[in-house]
Amino acid sequence: MEAERRLRAEYEKQRSNMIHLKIGEIPFSVREAVNTLRGNIQLSGYNLKSVAVTSSIAHEGKSSIAFQLAKSLAGLSKKCIYVDCDIRRSVFKLRYQVQGKPLGLSEYLCGKASLKEVVFHTEDNCLDILFTGAAAPNPSELLSGTLFSALLENLKQNYDYVVVDTPPINLVIDGAIVAKQCDGAVLVIESGTTERAQALRAKRQLEYAGVKLLGVVLNKVESKKSGYEYKYEQNEEKIQRSKKRRAFL
């Protein structure tokens, strides 16, 4: 009976830190593009474990790319954690309809919560999440402190991959601060919307910060149906077709 009570207590403890996300189906072509990004990152160098995903300006789709990348890595049975560092303007909880106000990065960096309290498990055994937490008046100070650096090192020791969602790098300094502490960064650019000057400025920002740029994702590209793509869509009954598709990648 004692062993059974311990097991039940442990189960309840784990369940209390479980988060449920409402994740919609994404098109087959998008999944394949994310898998290609995953493969390129895996081939980008030895011991590359923490990847920052950033953009030049807002609304380019970096958060979607970052989370889908984390999901894709977890799909290989790699232990992965998605870390939302966009403390000023995170859209993650709203996008995936997260209930309540889970503790997160700001509470941890302010010393108001332990790491166990801010790391949440998902229904995917290989994927964990660290939310931004409550709004903070001084995100730059929190992210540039030694506690954040120590946090990243701790996560790298306990996960195969750490995918870090940063603020847009041209808008606030936070993005460069976070990306500099990661092993490399991916820059997301929205096709047809982001100006060339903005993209070049973001690239320079990363270079000035000494960040290793792993590559650039051209996001929201209108895909054209080909025979190859059509063939595989026929085998994916859940794919929603349309005459004009706006893909994430």
PDB file of C-alpha atoms in Angstrom:
ATOM      1  CA  MET A   1       0.000   0.000   0.000  1.00  0.00           C
ATOM      2  CA  GLU A   2       2.835   2.399   0.841  1.00  0.00           C
ATOM      3  CA  ALA A   3       4.490   1.855  -2.552  1.00  0.00           C
ATOM      4  CA  GLU A   4       1.160   2.413  -4.271  1.00  0.00           C
ATOM      5  CA  ARG A   5       0.626   5.698  -2.414  1.00  0.00           C
ATOM      6  CA  ARG A   6       4.089   6.874  -3.413  1.00  0.00           C
ATOM      7  CA  LEU A   7       3.449   6.051  -7.049  1.00  0.00           C
ATOM      8  CA  ARG A   8       0.112   7.871  -6.944  1.00  0.00           C
ATOM      9  CA  ALA A   9       1.708  10.910  -5.283  1.00  0.00           C
ATOM     10  CA  GLU A  10       4.444  10.985  -7.930  1.00  0.00           C
ATOM     11  CA  TYR A  11       1.855  10.728 -10.696  1.00  0.00           C
ATOM     12  CA  GLU A  12      -0.197  13.584  -9.241  1.00  0.00           C
ATOM     13  CA  LYS A  13       2.954  15.676  -8.935  1.00  0.00           C
ATOM     14  CA  GLN A  14       3.792  15.157 -12.604  1.00  0.00           C
ATOM     15  CA  ARG A  15       0.225  15.746 -13.726  1.00  0.00           C
ATOM     16  CA  SER A  16       0.082  19.053 -11.834  1.00  0.00           C
ATOM     17  CA  ASN A  17       2.877  20.338 -14.059  1.00  0.00           C
ATOM     18  CA  MET A  18       1.243  19.100 -17.267  1.00  0.00           C
ATOM     19  CA  ILE A  19       0.047  21.650 -19.827  1.00  0.00           C
ATOM     20  CA  HIS A  20      -2.448  21.012 -22.603  1.00  0.00           C
ATOM     21  CA  LEU A  21      -2.040  22.764 -25.936  1.00  0.00           C
ATOM     22  CA  LYS A  22      -4.594  22.993 -28.726  1.00  0.00           C
ATOM     23  CA  ILE A  23      -2.429  22.390 -31.781  1.00  0.00           C
ATOM     24  CA  GLY A  24      -4.096  22.481 -35.180  1.00  0.00           C
ATOM     25  CA  GLU A  25      -3.117  20.313 -38.125  1.00  0.00           C
ATOM     26  CA  ILE A  26      -0.546  21.892 -40.425  1.00  0.00           C
ATOM     27  CA  PRO A  27      -0.199  21.159 -44.169  1.00  0.00           C
ATOM     28  CA  PHE A  28       2.054  18.331 -45.297  1.00  0.00           C
ATOM     29  CA  SER A  29       4.311  20.731 -47.217  1.00  0.00           C
ATOM     30  CA  VAL A  30       4.858  22.790 -44.062  1.00  0.00           C
ATOM     31  CA  ARG A  31       5.761  19.716 -42.010  1.00  0.00           C
ATOM     32  CA  GLU A  32       8.263  18.698 -44.650  1.00  0.00           C
ATOM     33  CA  ALA A  33       9.796  22.175 -44.684  1.00  0.00           C
ATOM     34  CA  VAL A  34      10.148  22.134 -40.881  1.00  0.00           C
ATOM     35  CA  ASN A  35      11.717  18.677 -41.059  1.00  0.00           C
ATOM     36  CA  THR A  36      14.193  20.018 -43.613  1.00  0.00           C
ATOM     37  CA  LEU A  37      15.042  22.872 -41.235  1.00  0.00           C
ATOM     38  CA  ARG A  38      15.491  20.315 -38.450  1.00  0.00           C
ATOM     39  CA  GLY A  39      17.872  18.271 -40.591  1.00  0.00           C
ATOM     40  CA  ASN A  40      19.923  21.319 -41.556  1.00  0.00           C
ATOM     41  CA  ILE A  41      20.284  22.316 -37.920  1.00  0.00           C
ATOM     42  CA  GLN A  42      21.410  18.825 -36.978  1.00  0.00           C
ATOM     43  CA  LEU A  43      24.106  19.071 -39.652  1.00  0.00           C
ATOM     44  CA  SER A  44      25.238  22.557 -38.602  1.00  0.00           C
ATOM     45  CA  GLY A  45      27.961  21.433 -36.221  1.00  0.00           C
ATOM     46  CA  TYR A  46      28.979  19.208 -33.381  1.00  0.00           C
ATOM     47  CA  ASN A  47      27.408  19.778 -29.960  1.00  0.00           C
ATOM     48  CA  LEU A  48      24.927  22.395 -31.210  1.00  0.00           C
ATOM     49  CA  LYS A  49      22.181  22.153 -28.603  1.00  0.00           C
ATOM     50  CA  SER A  50      20.636  25.595 -28.077  1.00  0.00           C
ATOM     51  CA  VAL A  51      19.068  27.326 -31.083  1.00  0.00           C
ATOM     52  CA  ALA A  52      17.630  30.841 -31.009  1.00  0.00           C
ATOM     53  CA  VAL A  53      14.822  31.610 -33.458  1.00  0.00           C
ATOM     54  CA  THR A  54      14.408  35.315 -34.157  1.00  0.00           C
ATOM     55  CA  SER A  55      13.086  37.748 -36.774  1.00  0.00           C
ATOM     56  CA  SER A  56      13.795  41.272 -37.879  1.00  0.00           C
ATOM     57  CA  ILE A  57      10.356  42.711 -37.041  1.00  0.00           C
ATOM     58  CA  ALA A  58       7.096  41.516 -35.479  1.00  0.00           C
ATOM     59  CA  HIS A  59       4.542  39.160 -37.067  1.00  0.00           C
ATOM     60  CA  GLU A  60       6.969  37.280 -39.327  1.00  0.00           C
ATOM     61  CA  GLY A  61       6.017  33.923 -37.829  1.00  0.00           C
ATOM     62  CA  LYS A  62       9.103  33.191 -35.752  1.00  0.00           C
ATOM     63  CA  SER A  63       7.141  31.778 -32.794  1.00  0.00           C
ATOM     64  CA  SER A  64       5.311  29.302 -35.022  1.00  0.00           C
ATOM     65  CA  ILE A  65       8.600  28.255 -36.624  1.00  0.00           C
ATOM     66  CA  ALA A  66      10.293  27.876 -33.237  1.00  0.00           C
ATOM     67  CA  PHE A  67       7.544  25.717 -31.766  1.00  0.00           C
ATOM     68  CA  GLN A  68       7.148  23.551 -34.854  1.00  0.00           C
ATOM     69  CA  LEU A  69      10.923  23.050 -34.871  1.00  0.00           C
ATOM     70  CA  ALA A  70      10.816  21.943 -31.232  1.00  0.00           C
ATOM     71  CA  LYS A  71       7.952  19.537 -32.029  1.00  0.00           C
ATOM     72  CA  SER A  72       9.856  18.155 -34.993  1.00  0.00           C
ATOM     73  CA  LEU A  73      12.980  17.505 -32.916  1.00  0.00           C
ATOM     74  CA  ALA A  74      10.861  15.835 -30.235  1.00  0.00           C
ATOM     75  CA  GLY A  75       9.396  13.673 -32.999  1.00  0.00           C
ATOM     76  CA  LEU A  76      12.838  12.060 -33.342  1.00  0.00           C
ATOM     77  CA  SER A  77      12.620  11.013 -29.677  1.00  0.00           C
ATOM     78  CA  LYS A  78      15.036  13.809 -28.811  1.00  0.00           C
ATOM     79  CA  LYS A  79      14.343  15.411 -25.455  1.00  0.00           C
ATOM     80  CA  CYS A  80      13.544  19.019 -26.330  1.00  0.00           C
ATOM     81  CA  ILE A  81      12.349  22.142 -24.533  1.00  0.00           C
ATOM     82  CA  TYR A  82      10.759  25.231 -26.100  1.00  0.00           C
ATOM     83  CA  VAL A  83      11.729  28.380 -24.192  1.00  0.00           C
ATOM     84  CA  ASP A  84       9.634  31.510 -24.791  1.00  0.00           C
ATOM     85  CA  CYS A  85      11.850  34.539 -24.168  1.00  0.00           C
ATOM     86  CA  ASP A  86       9.558  37.114 -25.769  1.00  0.00           C
ATOM     87  CA  ILE A  87       8.646  38.516 -22.357  1.00  0.00           C
ATOM     88  CA  ARG A  88       7.409  41.836 -23.730  1.00  0.00           C
ATOM     89  CA  ARG A  89       4.892  40.472 -26.230  1.00  0.00           C
ATOM     90  CA  SER A  90       4.495  36.703 -26.256  1.00  0.00           C
ATOM     91  CA  VAL A  91       1.680  35.227 -28.370  1.00  0.00           C
ATOM     92  CA  PHE A  92       2.271  31.590 -27.456  1.00  0.00           C
ATOM     93  CA  LYS A  93      -0.381  31.125 -24.756  1.00  0.00           C
ATOM     94  CA  LEU A  94      -3.054  32.821 -26.839  1.00  0.00           C
ATOM     95  CA  ARG A  95      -2.181  30.937 -30.026  1.00  0.00           C
ATOM     96  CA  TYR A  96      -2.307  27.509 -28.379  1.00  0.00           C
ATOM     97  CA  GLN A  97      -5.156  28.377 -26.010  1.00  0.00           C
ATOM     98  CA  VAL A  98      -3.247  27.710 -22.791  1.00  0.00           C
ATOM     99  CA  GLN A  99      -5.549  27.967 -19.777  1.00  0.00           C
ATOM    100  CA  GLY A 100      -4.631  29.855 -16.633  1.00  0.00           C
ATOM    101  CA  LYS A 101      -1.486  31.840 -15.914  1.00  0.00           C
ATOM    102  CA  PRO A 102       1.413  29.368 -15.711  1.00  0.00           C
ATOM    103  CA  LEU A 103       4.573  30.501 -13.991  1.00  0.00           C
ATOM    104  CA  GLY A 104       7.462  31.079 -16.329  1.00  0.00           C
ATOM    105  CA  LEU A 105      10.759  32.705 -17.154  1.00  0.00           C
ATOM    106  CA  SER A 106      10.158  36.058 -15.480  1.00  0.00           C
ATOM    107  CA  GLU A 107       9.180  34.433 -12.151  1.00  0.00           C
ATOM    108  CA  TYR A 108      12.244  32.180 -12.275  1.00  0.00           C
ATOM    109  CA  LEU A 109      14.656  35.016 -13.109  1.00  0.00           C
ATOM    110  CA  CYS A 110      13.150  37.138 -10.310  1.00  0.00           C
ATOM    111  CA  GLY A 111      13.671  34.315  -7.818  1.00  0.00           C
ATOM    112  CA  LYS A 112       9.944  33.791  -7.235  1.00  0.00           C
ATOM    113  CA  ALA A 113       9.779  30.224  -8.625  1.00  0.00           C
ATOM    114  CA  SER A 114      12.031  27.199  -8.931  1.00  0.00           C
ATOM    115  CA  LEU A 115      12.966  25.558 -12.213  1.00  0.00           C
ATOM    116  CA  LYS A 116      10.657  22.615 -11.477  1.00  0.00           C
ATOM    117  CA  GLU A 117       7.755  25.021 -11.081  1.00  0.00           C
ATOM    118  CA  VAL A 118       8.254  26.704 -14.457  1.00  0.00           C
ATOM    119  CA  VAL A 119       9.036  23.731 -16.709  1.00  0.00           C
ATOM    120  CA  PHE A 120       5.817  22.201 -18.041  1.00  0.00           C
ATOM    121  CA  HIS A 121       5.351  18.812 -19.665  1.00  0.00           C
ATOM    122  CA  THR A 122       3.185  18.242 -22.722  1.00  0.00           C
ATOM    123  CA  GLU A 123       1.375  15.187 -24.037  1.00  0.00           C
ATOM    124  CA  ASP A 124       4.516  14.491 -26.053  1.00  0.00           C
ATOM    125  CA  ASN A 125       6.880  12.814 -23.589  1.00  0.00           C
ATOM    126  CA  CYS A 126       9.889  14.371 -25.330  1.00  0.00           C
ATOM    127  CA  LEU A 127       8.634  17.970 -25.423  1.00  0.00           C
ATOM    128  CA  ASP A 128       8.621  20.421 -22.500  1.00  0.00           C
ATOM    129  CA  ILE A 129       7.794  24.131 -22.403  1.00  0.00           C
ATOM    130  CA  LEU A 130       9.050  27.115 -20.432  1.00  0.00           C
ATOM    131  CA  PHE A 131       6.609  30.030 -20.756  1.00  0.00           C
ATOM    132  CA  THR A 132       7.465  33.717 -20.420  1.00  0.00           C
ATOM    133  CA  GLY A 133       5.453  34.076 -17.236  1.00  0.00           C
ATOM    134  CA  ALA A 134       4.163  37.428 -15.990  1.00  0.00           C
ATOM    135  CA  ALA A 135       4.990  40.695 -17.743  1.00  0.00           C
ATOM    136  CA  ALA A 136       8.165  42.240 -16.357  1.00  0.00           C
ATOM    137  CA  PRO A 137       9.186  45.927 -16.435  1.00  0.00           C
ATOM    138  CA  ASN A 138      12.851  45.097 -17.111  1.00  0.00           C
ATOM    139  CA  PRO A 139      13.159  42.176 -19.581  1.00  0.00           C
ATOM    140  CA  SER A 140      16.596  43.246 -20.843  1.00  0.00           C
ATOM    141  CA  GLU A 141      18.064  43.236 -17.332  1.00  0.00           C
ATOM    142  CA  LEU A 142      16.562  39.832 -16.556  1.00  0.00           C
ATOM    143  CA  LEU A 143      17.797  38.232 -19.784  1.00  0.00           C
ATOM    144  CA  SER A 144      21.302  39.691 -19.549  1.00  0.00           C
ATOM    145  CA  GLY A 145      21.837  38.476 -15.982  1.00  0.00           C
ATOM    146  CA  THR A 146      23.961  35.528 -14.918  1.00  0.00           C
ATOM    147  CA  LEU A 147      20.884  33.576 -13.820  1.00  0.00           C
ATOM    148  CA  PHE A 148      19.626  33.357 -17.404  1.00  0.00           C
ATOM    149  CA  SER A 149      23.023  32.158 -18.646  1.00  0.00           C
ATOM    150  CA  ALA A 150      23.076  29.520 -15.907  1.00  0.00           C
ATOM    151  CA  LEU A 151      19.531  28.494 -16.848  1.00  0.00           C
ATOM    152  CA  LEU A 152      20.500  27.877 -20.471  1.00  0.00           C
ATOM    153  CA  GLU A 153      23.494  25.806 -19.415  1.00  0.00           C
ATOM    154  CA  ASN A 154      21.294  23.770 -17.077  1.00  0.00           C
ATOM    155  CA  LEU A 155      18.778  23.112 -19.851  1.00  0.00           C
ATOM    156  CA  LYS A 156      21.534  22.098 -22.293  1.00  0.00           C
ATOM    157  CA  GLN A 157      22.736  19.525 -19.794  1.00  0.00           C
ATOM    158  CA  ASN A 158      19.268  18.041 -19.341  1.00  0.00           C
ATOM    159  CA  TYR A 159      17.876  18.222 -22.896  1.00  0.00           C
ATOM    160  CA  ASP A 160      19.088  17.154 -26.304  1.00  0.00           C
ATOM    161  CA  TYR A 161      17.882  20.446 -27.790  1.00  0.00           C
ATOM    162  CA  VAL A 162      16.825  23.836 -26.411  1.00  0.00           C
ATOM    163  CA  VAL A 163      14.784  25.921 -28.882  1.00  0.00           C
ATOM    164  CA  VAL A 164      14.652  29.561 -27.778  1.00  0.00           C
ATOM    165  CA  ASP A 165      12.016  31.958 -29.123  1.00  0.00           C
ATOM    166  CA  THR A 166      13.447  35.492 -28.938  1.00  0.00           C
ATOM    167  CA  PRO A 167      11.895  38.939 -29.487  1.00  0.00           C
ATOM    168  CA  PRO A 168      12.363  40.530 -32.952  1.00  0.00           C
ATOM    169  CA  ILE A 169      15.984  41.586 -33.108  1.00  0.00           C
ATOM    170  CA  ASN A 170      15.447  44.963 -34.781  1.00  0.00           C
ATOM    171  CA  LEU A 171      12.867  46.167 -32.266  1.00  0.00           C
ATOM    172  CA  VAL A 172      14.471  45.539 -28.858  1.00  0.00           C
ATOM    173  CA  ILE A 173      17.903  44.540 -27.588  1.00  0.00           C
ATOM    174  CA  ASP A 174      16.477  41.426 -25.892  1.00  0.00           C
ATOM    175  CA  GLY A 175      16.738  39.358 -29.078  1.00  0.00           C
ATOM    176  CA  ALA A 176      20.479  39.923 -29.452  1.00  0.00           C
ATOM    177  CA  ILE A 177      21.062  39.340 -25.725  1.00  0.00           C
ATOM    178  CA  VAL A 178      19.352  35.948 -25.863  1.00  0.00           C
ATOM    179  CA  ALA A 179      20.740  34.828 -29.229  1.00  0.00           C
ATOM    180  CA  LYS A 180      24.299  35.599 -28.129  1.00  0.00           C
ATOM    181  CA  GLN A 181      23.985  33.038 -25.340  1.00  0.00           C
ATOM    182  CA  CYS A 182      22.802  30.257 -27.683  1.00  0.00           C
ATOM    183  CA  ASP A 183      24.928  28.000 -29.871  1.00  0.00           C
ATOM    184  CA  GLY A 184      23.407  29.469 -33.030  1.00  0.00           C
ATOM    185  CA  ALA A 185      20.447  31.371 -34.431  1.00  0.00           C
ATOM    186  CA  VAL A 186      17.884  31.046 -37.205  1.00  0.00           C
ATOM    187  CA  LEU A 187      16.529  34.258 -38.727  1.00  0.00           C
ATOM    188  CA  VAL A 188      12.895  34.208 -39.927  1.00  0.00           C
ATOM    189  CA  ILE A 189      11.905  36.587 -42.740  1.00  0.00           C
ATOM    190  CA  GLU A 190       8.377  36.989 -44.079  1.00  0.00           C
ATOM    191  CA  SER A 191       8.199  36.639 -47.848  1.00  0.00           C
ATOM    192  CA  GLY A 192       6.839  39.665 -49.679  1.00  0.00           C
ATOM    193  CA  THR A 193       6.523  41.788 -46.538  1.00  0.00           C
ATOM    194  CA  THR A 194       9.882  42.244 -44.830  1.00  0.00           C
ATOM    195  CA  GLU A 195      11.949  44.950 -46.493  1.00  0.00           C
ATOM    196  CA  ARG A 196      15.453  44.089 -47.648  1.00  0.00           C
ATOM    197  CA  ALA A 197      16.904  46.804 -45.416  1.00  0.00           C
ATOM    198  CA  GLN A 198      15.209  45.294 -42.347  1.00  0.00           C
ATOM    199  CA  ALA A 199      16.536  41.820 -43.151  1.00  0.00           C
ATOM    200  CA  LEU A 200      20.083  43.110 -43.672  1.00  0.00           C
ATOM    201  CA  ARG A 201      19.899  45.104 -40.448  1.00  0.00           C
ATOM    202  CA  ALA A 202      18.853  41.975 -38.536  1.00  0.00           C
ATOM    203  CA  LYS A 203      21.750  40.036 -40.057  1.00  0.00           C
ATOM    204  CA  ARG A 204      24.182  42.768 -39.028  1.00  0.00           C
ATOM    205  CA  GLN A 205      22.716  42.857 -35.513  1.00  0.00           C
ATOM    206  CA  LEU A 206      23.419  39.150 -35.118  1.00  0.00           C
ATOM    207  CA  GLU A 207      26.941  39.559 -36.529  1.00  0.00           C
ATOM    208  CA  TYR A 208      27.726  42.488 -34.197  1.00  0.00           C
ATOM    209  CA  ALA A 209      26.554  40.390 -31.231  1.00  0.00           C
ATOM    210  CA  GLY A 210      28.856  37.568 -32.274  1.00  0.00           C
ATOM    211  CA  VAL A 211      25.980  35.180 -32.946  1.00  0.00           C
ATOM    212  CA  LYS A 212      26.527  32.181 -35.225  1.00  0.00           C
ATOM    213  CA  LEU A 213      23.865  32.521 -37.939  1.00  0.00           C
ATOM    214  CA  LEU A 214      22.791  29.011 -38.881  1.00  0.00           C
ATOM    215  CA  GLY A 215      20.539  30.141 -41.711  1.00  0.00           C
ATOM    216  CA  VAL A 216      17.488  32.085 -42.808  1.00  0.00           C
ATOM    217  CA  VAL A 217      13.892  30.847 -43.113  1.00  0.00           C
ATOM    218  CA  LEU A 218      11.784  32.514 -45.802  1.00  0.00           C
ATOM    219  CA  ASN A 219       8.358  32.279 -44.214  1.00  0.00           C
ATOM    220  CA  LYS A 220       4.788  32.492 -45.580  1.00  0.00           C
ATOM    221  CA  VAL A 221       5.804  31.657 -49.127  1.00  0.00           C
ATOM    222  CA  GLU A 222       2.888  30.942 -51.453  1.00  0.00           C
ATOM    223  CA  SER A 223       3.427  27.348 -52.574  1.00  0.00           C
ATOM    224  CA  LYS A 224       2.547  26.217 -56.075  1.00  0.00           C
ATOM    225  CA  LYS A 225       0.998  22.808 -56.496  1.00  0.00           C
ATOM    226  CA  SER A 226       3.162  20.371 -58.406  1.00  0.00           C
ATOM    227  CA  GLY A 227       2.676  16.760 -59.349  1.00  0.00           C
ATOM    228  CA  TYR A 228       5.108  15.668 -56.643  1.00  0.00           C
ATOM    229  CA  GLU A 229       3.338  17.629 -53.922  1.00  0.00           C
ATOM    230  CA  TYR A 230      -0.111  16.562 -55.134  1.00  0.00           C
ATOM    231  CA  LYS A 231       0.839  12.899 -55.048  1.00  0.00           C
ATOM    232  CA  TYR A 232       1.749  13.052 -51.396  1.00  0.00           C
ATOM    233  CA  GLU A 233      -1.252  15.131 -50.450  1.00  0.00           C
ATOM    234  CA  GLN A 234      -3.480  12.382 -51.781  1.00  0.00           C
ATOM    235  CA  ASN A 235      -2.073  10.118 -49.061  1.00  0.00           C
ATOM    236  CA  GLU A 236      -2.739  12.711 -46.358  1.00  0.00           C
ATOM    237  CA  GLU A 237      -6.509  12.759 -45.849  1.00  0.00           C
ATOM    238  CA  LYS A 238      -6.311  15.396 -43.145  1.00  0.00           C
ATOM    239  CA  ILE A 239      -4.682  18.001 -45.394  1.00  0.00           C
ATOM    240  CA  GLN A 240      -7.027  20.889 -46.149  1.00  0.00           C
ATOM    241  CA  ARG A 241      -6.694  21.992 -49.734  1.00  0.00           C
ATOM    242  CA  SER A 242      -7.313  25.416 -51.160  1.00  0.00           C
ATOM    243  CA  LYS A 243      -6.753  27.089 -54.525  1.00  0.00           C
ATOM    244  CA  LYS A 244      -4.215  29.423 -52.996  1.00  0.00           C
ATOM    245  CA  ARG A 245      -2.251  28.245 -49.958  1.00  0.00           C
ATOM    246  CA  ARG A 246      -0.386  30.487 -47.605  1.00  0.00           C
ATOM    247  CA  ALA A 247       2.269  28.217 -46.107  1.00  0.00           C
ATOM    248  CA  PHE A 248       4.298  29.049 -43.027  1.00  0.00           C
ATOM    249  CA  LEU A 249       7.506  28.190 -44.822  1.00  0.00           C
TER     250      LEU A 249
END
